[in-house]
Coordinates of C-alpha atoms in Angstrom, one line a residue:
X9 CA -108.4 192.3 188.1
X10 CA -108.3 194.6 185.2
X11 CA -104.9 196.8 184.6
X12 CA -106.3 200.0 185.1
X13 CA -107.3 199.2 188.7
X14 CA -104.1 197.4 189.6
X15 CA -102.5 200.5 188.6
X16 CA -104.1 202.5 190.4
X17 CA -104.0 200.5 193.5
X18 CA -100.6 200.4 193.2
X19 CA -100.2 204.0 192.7
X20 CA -102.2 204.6 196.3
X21 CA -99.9 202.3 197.3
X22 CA -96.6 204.1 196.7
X23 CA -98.6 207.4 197.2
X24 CA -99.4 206.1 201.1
X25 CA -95.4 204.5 201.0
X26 CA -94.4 208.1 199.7
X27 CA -96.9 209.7 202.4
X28 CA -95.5 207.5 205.0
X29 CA -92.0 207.6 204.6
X30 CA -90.5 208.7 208.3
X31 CA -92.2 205.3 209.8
X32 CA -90.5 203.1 207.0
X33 CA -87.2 205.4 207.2
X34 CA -87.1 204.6 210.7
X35 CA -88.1 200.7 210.2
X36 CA -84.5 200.4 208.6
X37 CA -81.7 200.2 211.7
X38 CA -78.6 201.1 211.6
X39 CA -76.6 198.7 211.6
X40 CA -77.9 197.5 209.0
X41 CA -75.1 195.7 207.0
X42 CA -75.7 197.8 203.2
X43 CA -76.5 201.0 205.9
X44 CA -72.8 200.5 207.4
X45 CA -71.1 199.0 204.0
X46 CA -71.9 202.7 202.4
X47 CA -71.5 205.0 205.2
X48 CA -67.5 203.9 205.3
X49 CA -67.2 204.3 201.3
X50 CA -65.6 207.0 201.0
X51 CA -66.4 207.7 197.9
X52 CA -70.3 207.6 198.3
X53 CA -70.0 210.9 200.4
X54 CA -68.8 212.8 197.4
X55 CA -72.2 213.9 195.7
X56 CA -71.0 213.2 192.5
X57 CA -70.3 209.7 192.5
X58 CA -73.2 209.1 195.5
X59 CA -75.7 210.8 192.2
X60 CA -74.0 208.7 189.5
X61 CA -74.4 205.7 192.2
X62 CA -78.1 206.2 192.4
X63 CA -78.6 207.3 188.5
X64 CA -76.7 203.6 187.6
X65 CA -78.4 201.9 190.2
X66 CA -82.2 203.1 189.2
X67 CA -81.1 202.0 185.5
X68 CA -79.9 198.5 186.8
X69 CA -83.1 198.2 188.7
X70 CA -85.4 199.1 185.5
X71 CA -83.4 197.4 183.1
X72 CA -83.1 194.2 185.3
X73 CA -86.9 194.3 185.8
X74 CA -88.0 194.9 182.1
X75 CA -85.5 191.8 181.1
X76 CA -87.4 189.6 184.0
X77 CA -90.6 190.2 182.6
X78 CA -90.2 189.6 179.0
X79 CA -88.1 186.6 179.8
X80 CA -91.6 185.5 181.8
X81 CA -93.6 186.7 178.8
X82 CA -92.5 182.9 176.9
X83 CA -94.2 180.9 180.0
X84 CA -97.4 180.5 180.7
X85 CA -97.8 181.8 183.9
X86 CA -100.3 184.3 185.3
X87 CA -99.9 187.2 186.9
X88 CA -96.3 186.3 187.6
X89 CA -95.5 189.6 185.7
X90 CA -97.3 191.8 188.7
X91 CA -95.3 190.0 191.4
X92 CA -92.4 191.2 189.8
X93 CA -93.1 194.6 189.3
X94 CA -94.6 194.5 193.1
X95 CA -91.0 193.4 194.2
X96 CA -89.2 196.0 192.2
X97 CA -91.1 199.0 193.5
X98 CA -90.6 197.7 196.9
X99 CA -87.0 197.0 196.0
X100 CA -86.3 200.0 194.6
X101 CA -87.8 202.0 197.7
X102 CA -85.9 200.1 200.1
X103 CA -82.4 201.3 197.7
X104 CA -83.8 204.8 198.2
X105 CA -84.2 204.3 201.5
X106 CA -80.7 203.0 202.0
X107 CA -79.4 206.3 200.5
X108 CA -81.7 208.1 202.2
X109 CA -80.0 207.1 205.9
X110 CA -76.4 206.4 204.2
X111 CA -75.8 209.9 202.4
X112 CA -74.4 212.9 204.9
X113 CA -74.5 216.4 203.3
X114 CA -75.7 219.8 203.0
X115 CA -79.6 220.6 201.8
X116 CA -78.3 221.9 198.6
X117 CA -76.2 218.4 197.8
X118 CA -78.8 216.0 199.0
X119 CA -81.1 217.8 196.5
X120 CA -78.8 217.6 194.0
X121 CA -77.8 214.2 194.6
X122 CA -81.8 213.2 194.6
X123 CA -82.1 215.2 191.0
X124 CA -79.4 213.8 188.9
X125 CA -80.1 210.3 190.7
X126 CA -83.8 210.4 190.2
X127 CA -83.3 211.8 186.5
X128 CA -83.1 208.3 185.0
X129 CA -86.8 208.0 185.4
X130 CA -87.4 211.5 184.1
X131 CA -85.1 210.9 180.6
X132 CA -87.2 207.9 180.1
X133 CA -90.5 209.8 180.8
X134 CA -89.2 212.3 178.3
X135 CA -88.0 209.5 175.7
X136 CA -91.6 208.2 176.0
X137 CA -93.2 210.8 175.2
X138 CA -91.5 211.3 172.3
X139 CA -92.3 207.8 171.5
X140 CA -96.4 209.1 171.9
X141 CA -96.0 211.8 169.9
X142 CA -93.9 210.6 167.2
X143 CA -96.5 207.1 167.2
X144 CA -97.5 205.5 163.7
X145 CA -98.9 202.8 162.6
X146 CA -96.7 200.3 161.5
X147 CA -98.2 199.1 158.2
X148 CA -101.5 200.2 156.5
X149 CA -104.7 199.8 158.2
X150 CA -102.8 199.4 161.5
X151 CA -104.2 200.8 164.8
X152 CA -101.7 201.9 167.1
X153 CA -103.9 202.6 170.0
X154 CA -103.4 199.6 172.0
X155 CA -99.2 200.6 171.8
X156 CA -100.3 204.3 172.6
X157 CA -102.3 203.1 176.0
X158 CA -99.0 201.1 176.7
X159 CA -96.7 203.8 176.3
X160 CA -99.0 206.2 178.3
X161 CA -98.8 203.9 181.6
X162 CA -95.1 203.8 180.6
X163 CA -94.8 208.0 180.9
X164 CA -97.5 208.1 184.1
X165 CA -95.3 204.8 185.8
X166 CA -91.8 206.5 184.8
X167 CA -92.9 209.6 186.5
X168 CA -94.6 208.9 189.6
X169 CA -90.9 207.0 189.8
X170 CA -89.1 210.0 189.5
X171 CA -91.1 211.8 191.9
X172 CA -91.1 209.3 194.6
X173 CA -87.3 208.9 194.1
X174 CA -86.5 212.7 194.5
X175 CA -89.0 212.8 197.5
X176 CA -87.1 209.7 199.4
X177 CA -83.7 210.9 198.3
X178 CA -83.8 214.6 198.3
X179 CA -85.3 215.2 201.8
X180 CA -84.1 214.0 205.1
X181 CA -84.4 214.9 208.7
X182 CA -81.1 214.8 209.7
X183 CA -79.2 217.2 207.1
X184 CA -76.3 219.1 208.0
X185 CA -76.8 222.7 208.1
X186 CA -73.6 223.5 206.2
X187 CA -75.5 224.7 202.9

């Protein structure tokens, strides 16, 4: 299976998970024991430390996932690499989920919550970038297209991120109407 079409399986995937998110939503009980654990923090119902939560815990996901891979990258073992990165989406859905149900607040702080939460995904979209535009060759001769393909599934991957985190944070059913 070549790269291009397991990336864009995946992406109609987490388009249909995206699509579909009331059913899932709903999957998740409540008395679920992370569910419970956050509802009584008290400090997760202040938006500013729920978005720093979900900012820190988006990094931790990414950052633990990219040192999982390249630790698999010195054995040779195929296709391990898409398991993993099949597990962390559905992890971090299933954290987005979790904030989804846990965090109580008006429309406005939900949204801001998802924004500044979701933004991890959108600096490193914008730091890629960069990294395209700003792309040369590392000695004479070399062709940096192969890197350039690379970091252009980063930017599309880091953004459909983004989006589906502000999408599964940012809008609930049951939202107080205090705004």
């Amino acid at each position: 299976m070549s790269l291009t079409l397991f990336l864009f399986i995946g992406f109609i995937g987490v388009f249909l998970v995206t699509f579909l998110k009331r059913p899932l939503i709903n999957l998740l009980g409540e008395d679920n024991f992370l569910i419970n654990r956050l509802k009584n923090a008290e400090w997760f119902q202040n938006y500013w430390l729920a978005r720093l939560f979900l900012f820190i815990m988006n990094a931790i996901l990414f950052f633990s996932t990219t040192v999982i891979i390249y630790l698999l990258s010195y054995f040779l073992i195929p296709y391990v690499h898409l398991l993993v990165m099949v597990l962390a989406v559905i992890g971090s859905i299933f954290l987005w989920i979790i904030i989804n149900k846990t965090w109580q607040g008006t429309k406005r702080n939900r949204l801001k919550l998802a924004v500044i939460g979701s933004s991890f995904y959108l600096i490193l979209s914008l730091m890629l970038i960069y990294m395209l535009v700003t792309l040369a060759p590392s000695f004479p001769g070399d062709d940096p297209f192969m890197r350039a393909i690379g970091i252009f599934l980063g930017i599309v991957v880091t953004t459909f991120a983004f989006i589906s985190c502000l999408i599964f944070t940012g809008f609930s059913k049951t939202i107080d109407e205090r705004a």
